[in-house]
Amino acid sequence: MSALDTAPSSTNGGPVERRLNARQATLRFLGRYGTLLVFASLLLFNVVFTPNFVAWNTLTLNLTQVATVVIVAMGMTLVIATGGIDLSVGSVMAIAGALAPLIFLDRIVPIPSHTLGVALALTLPLLAAALCGWFNGFLITRYRIQPIVATLVLFIAGRGIAQTFTNSELQTFNEPSFQFIGKGFVWGVPVQVILMALVVLATHYLVRRTALGRQILAVGGNEKAARLSGIDAAGVKRLIYVISGVLAGIAGMVVVAINNASDAARVGTLMELDAIAAVAVGGTLLSGGRANVLGTVLGAFVLQLVRTTLLANGVPDAAALVVKAALIIAAVWLQSRAERI
């Protein structure tokens, strides 16, 4: 046996390959657990250094602040899993939030009974939100318009529609039956947090346990192959945009219930960016074909904890936007690197 046969190879089991394998393993680990590590680090830091962080009032405050983001982000996760994007969710929130008080305040049509008015205020805005979602899906599937362009239509026009409904005026109200969804408690837990948990569980079940969930991932992974396998790709996309619209509508109603008022110019502002950020940080591929529901929840909580941590340490709230952008860049970079391995 020659010396060449016994010498260690730098490309086959040698130091270079071991370093490469270690680097790939690190990237895979960070891609899978990076968000969890950031969350755990932020949580530990706040438990140790932030006064009253573990108090029940602080916990419920953080949960209520992140609840609407998570609700909207669940719909965004499904949309992105199909290879799309939904920039209209903030405007859809404004539409639903504007319609709800106008209905039970009898400012659209006279309602024969108060109970019927509240019931309609809880349902008609969701139907309007579903219609907005269907409109997005229709533009995308019928006319082959890119999702970012198609949803940009309602991103711009939707808020104008909401402001038209309200004449650009603040709509104040006091209706406990309606405000329960934003201010109520069940066994000490805020109702909006319960809504968030139900939406997360339903979305997780849809993705993991249903045929529709498998179809969503198939369409996002390879739409042409999905169609050839018999999946109604257009129908799946339209349905997912409807779901995204309904979830945005729920979030919009919760926001106006919390605030005792509907401000069409402000409800849902920048929510589309918060939802996309939560999805990206949570590990769902922005190119489609994957839906990490629990990762999205974790991503939303990481972004909330970043803001809480900075505020607790005297850092201006604007700095949270910079940190949020950095987290998105890091998450997307890790995704792209992990995909190449």
XYZ file of C-alpha atoms in Angstrom:
341
model
C 0.000 0.000 0.000
C 1.462 3.359 -1.035
C 1.706 6.520 1.046
C -0.977 8.065 -1.145
C -3.375 5.295 -0.150
C -2.902 5.935 3.570
C -2.722 9.742 3.609
C -5.861 11.539 4.833
C -7.803 13.231 2.063
C -8.759 16.896 2.349
C -11.855 16.289 0.256
C -13.010 12.883 1.429
C -13.310 12.589 5.175
C -10.463 15.024 5.836
C -10.411 18.329 7.726
C -12.036 20.300 4.911
C -14.973 17.936 4.637
C -15.387 17.782 8.412
C -15.499 21.578 8.614
C -18.024 21.662 5.772
C -20.199 19.037 7.429
C -20.026 20.885 10.754
C -21.029 24.125 9.033
C -23.955 22.434 7.287
C -25.078 20.830 10.541
C -24.950 24.224 12.265
C -27.019 25.840 9.534
C -29.570 23.042 9.692
C -29.755 23.379 13.466
C -30.193 27.159 13.315
C -32.739 26.846 10.537
C -34.787 24.463 12.650
C -34.277 25.829 16.153
C -32.945 29.377 15.669
C -36.272 31.085 16.393
C -36.781 28.946 19.484
C -33.301 29.845 20.744
C -33.963 33.564 20.251
C -37.318 33.239 22.010
C -35.788 31.350 24.940
C -32.962 33.897 25.234
C -35.356 36.852 25.244
C -37.624 35.101 27.718
C -34.763 34.319 30.083
C -33.393 37.860 29.834
C -36.749 39.386 30.717
C -37.399 36.951 33.555
C -34.072 37.938 35.124
C -33.847 41.658 34.348
C -37.353 42.999 33.649
C -39.336 43.821 36.808
C -42.727 42.108 37.111
C -42.237 40.310 33.798
C -43.619 37.057 35.190
C -46.635 38.761 36.766
C -50.023 37.656 35.413
C -50.912 41.198 34.321
C -47.702 41.480 32.290
C -48.290 38.076 30.726
C -51.855 38.880 29.700
C -50.753 42.267 28.351
C -48.166 40.643 26.086
C -50.645 37.986 24.996
C -53.328 40.516 24.114
C -50.853 42.676 22.201
C -49.720 39.751 20.082
C -53.120 38.055 19.647
C -54.318 39.966 16.575
C -50.920 39.602 14.895
C -51.036 35.831 15.379
C -54.605 35.600 14.062
C -53.702 37.472 10.886
C -50.392 35.622 10.584
C -52.200 32.270 10.514
C -53.938 33.308 7.317
C -50.666 34.713 5.988
C -48.935 31.402 6.697
C -51.459 29.542 4.543
C -51.227 32.124 1.764
C -47.431 32.029 1.711
C -47.527 28.212 1.790
C -49.361 28.343 -1.560
C -46.588 30.521 -2.965
C -48.549 33.769 -2.576
C -48.645 36.871 -0.406
C -51.479 38.985 0.994
C -50.773 42.698 1.360
C -54.441 43.529 1.877
C -54.948 42.148 5.401
C -54.533 45.512 7.125
C -57.089 47.159 4.861
C -59.481 44.229 5.298
C -59.171 44.722 9.055
C -60.146 48.356 8.533
C -63.190 47.395 6.441
C -64.449 44.836 8.975
C -63.683 47.178 11.845
C -65.607 50.005 10.179
C -68.667 47.923 9.332
C -69.191 46.358 12.754
C -70.090 49.483 14.784
C -71.932 51.093 11.871
C -74.322 48.141 11.775
C -75.395 48.077 15.419
C -75.410 51.887 15.526
C -78.056 51.792 12.744
C -75.932 53.972 10.494
C -76.254 51.721 7.447
C -79.861 50.499 7.599
C -82.371 50.515 10.485
C -82.169 47.322 12.556
C -85.473 46.178 14.097
C -83.916 44.941 17.346
C -80.760 45.578 19.317
C -79.934 41.874 19.557
C -80.205 41.474 15.804
C -77.946 44.489 15.344
C -75.203 42.986 17.472
C -75.572 39.622 15.735
C -75.245 41.270 12.338
C -72.273 43.292 13.567
C -70.539 40.027 14.429
C -71.292 38.313 11.099
C -71.654 40.781 8.219
C -68.124 42.213 8.613
C -66.765 38.675 8.321
C -68.766 38.128 5.152
C -67.349 41.372 3.770
C -63.835 40.217 4.728
C -64.437 36.867 3.047
C -65.570 38.706 -0.090
C -62.351 40.720 -0.037
C -60.360 37.508 0.191
C -62.350 35.968 -2.647
C -61.656 39.055 -4.752
C -57.917 38.643 -4.182
C -58.057 34.970 -5.089
C -60.180 35.700 -8.156
C -57.679 38.209 -9.531
C -54.819 35.785 -8.930
C -56.421 32.650 -10.364
C -58.657 34.072 -13.099
C -56.359 36.698 -14.552
C -53.008 35.235 -13.476
C -52.029 38.450 -11.703
C -49.077 38.102 -9.370
C -50.281 37.921 -5.741
C -48.216 40.914 -4.652
C -49.897 43.034 -7.340
C -53.392 41.586 -6.931
C -53.479 42.133 -3.168
C -51.926 45.575 -3.590
C -55.264 46.604 -5.140
C -57.142 46.141 -1.858
C -54.156 47.330 0.138
C -54.727 50.713 -1.503
C -58.462 50.697 -2.193
C -59.602 48.798 0.893
C -58.664 51.491 3.361
C -60.339 54.052 1.128
C -63.488 51.920 1.173
C -63.369 51.746 4.983
C -62.936 55.518 5.233
C -65.841 56.010 2.846
C -68.043 53.870 5.101
C -67.207 56.099 8.073
C -66.892 59.429 6.234
C -63.324 59.444 7.566
C -64.714 60.050 11.052
C -63.952 58.261 14.292
C -66.869 55.952 15.139
C -67.127 55.670 18.926
C -69.488 53.246 20.621
C -70.272 51.472 23.871
C -71.713 48.028 23.278
C -70.635 45.422 25.884
C -72.153 42.525 23.918
C -69.857 43.306 21.011
C -66.855 44.485 23.014
C -66.732 41.117 24.782
C -64.572 39.761 21.929
C -61.899 42.325 22.729
C -62.352 43.083 26.426
C -64.035 40.007 27.872
C -62.500 37.312 30.050
C -63.292 33.629 30.434
C -61.892 32.094 33.635
C -59.433 34.984 33.830
C -58.174 34.534 30.263
C -58.813 37.333 27.738
C -61.308 36.324 25.050
C -59.007 37.558 22.289
C -56.299 35.207 23.560
C -58.791 32.330 23.471
C -59.694 33.305 19.890
C -55.996 33.323 19.026
C -55.518 29.841 20.505
C -58.545 28.463 18.644
C -57.354 29.915 15.339
C -53.864 28.483 15.853
C -55.207 25.023 16.714
C -57.575 25.055 13.739
C -54.818 26.141 11.359
C -52.393 23.558 12.706
C -55.010 20.834 12.318
C -55.845 21.985 8.787
C -52.214 21.844 7.678
C -51.279 18.612 9.438
C -54.423 16.497 9.340
C -56.565 17.391 6.337
C -56.497 16.792 2.606
C -56.739 20.551 2.069
C -53.551 21.015 4.064
C -51.710 18.580 1.818
C -53.123 20.310 -1.242
C -51.931 23.706 0.031
C -48.370 22.435 0.359
C -48.546 20.677 -2.997
C -49.731 23.811 -4.771
C -47.041 25.909 -3.117
C -44.332 23.363 -3.817
C -45.089 22.798 -7.493
C -48.378 24.146 -8.807
C -48.055 22.525 -12.242
C -47.412 19.103 -10.731
C -50.307 19.630 -8.317
C -52.690 20.353 -11.208
C -51.469 17.317 -13.116
C -52.157 15.177 -10.039
C -55.794 16.298 -10.049
C -55.693 19.100 -7.466
C -57.873 22.135 -8.173
C -55.025 24.588 -7.616
C -57.149 27.626 -8.445
C -59.869 26.539 -6.028
C -57.345 25.926 -3.258
C -55.839 29.377 -3.727
C -59.199 31.131 -3.730
C -60.229 29.324 -0.548
C -56.981 30.218 1.217
C -57.349 33.893 0.357
C -60.915 33.761 1.683
C -59.608 32.255 4.939
C -56.948 34.964 5.129
C -59.630 37.613 4.637
C -61.887 36.153 7.342
C -59.043 35.980 9.863
C -58.125 39.595 9.073
C -61.789 40.478 9.605
C -61.790 38.807 13.024
C -58.661 40.725 13.986
C -60.198 44.008 12.827
C -63.305 43.455 14.936
C -61.198 42.612 17.984
C -59.191 45.818 17.568
C -62.247 48.097 17.418
C -63.823 46.215 20.330
C -60.728 46.909 22.425
C -60.602 50.586 21.517
C -64.344 51.337 21.813
C -63.996 53.026 18.443
C -63.396 52.399 14.767
C -60.744 54.550 13.102
C -60.588 53.443 9.470
C -57.360 55.363 8.929
C -55.498 53.462 11.649
C -57.034 50.017 12.198
C -54.720 47.377 10.752
C -51.976 49.816 9.760
C -48.768 47.880 8.957
C -50.424 44.627 10.054
C -49.481 42.993 6.752
C -45.814 43.636 7.547
C -46.111 42.279 11.088
C -47.827 39.137 9.786
C -45.248 38.551 7.055
C -42.450 39.158 9.561
C -43.911 36.571 11.954
C -44.149 34.033 9.133
C -40.602 34.699 7.951
C -39.045 34.618 11.412
C -41.068 31.495 12.197
C -39.406 29.503 9.431
C -42.076 29.175 6.743
C -40.447 29.346 3.325
C -41.488 32.538 1.553
C -41.207 30.642 -1.727
C -44.087 28.328 -0.729
C -44.512 24.622 -0.212
C -44.162 24.661 3.570
C -46.298 25.908 6.457
C -44.761 26.101 9.915
C -47.824 27.125 11.915
C -46.276 26.843 15.365
C -43.148 28.551 14.041
C -45.267 31.517 12.981
C -46.704 31.752 16.495
C -43.182 31.644 17.896
C -42.067 34.278 15.385
C -44.860 36.607 16.459
C -43.927 36.158 20.114
C -40.253 36.805 19.345
C -41.142 40.102 17.668
C -43.366 41.031 20.611
C -40.629 40.155 23.109
C -38.109 42.226 21.172
C -40.358 45.249 21.543
C -41.050 44.509 25.214
C -37.353 44.064 25.962
C -36.321 47.293 24.275
C -39.060 49.335 25.920
C -38.264 47.894 29.341
C -34.662 49.002 28.927
C -35.422 52.534 27.789
C -34.807 51.984 24.092
C -37.162 53.950 21.802
C -39.959 51.941 20.192
C -38.627 52.878 16.748
C -35.555 50.752 17.435
C -37.790 47.679 17.516
C -38.464 48.222 13.819
C -34.750 48.041 13.079
C -34.339 44.876 15.141
C -37.416 43.398 13.456
C -35.879 44.058 10.036
C -32.630 42.445 11.139
C -34.496 39.354 12.356
C -36.306 39.062 9.022
C -33.016 39.318 7.111
C -31.435 36.674 9.352
C -34.437 34.346 9.004
C -34.567 34.626 5.214
C -30.802 34.152 4.970
C -30.958 31.003 7.090
C -33.826 29.687 4.978
C -31.921 30.242 1.739
C -28.761 28.647 3.106
C -30.633 25.668 4.539
C -32.346 25.069 1.189
C -28.978 24.786 -0.547
C -27.779 22.028 1.773
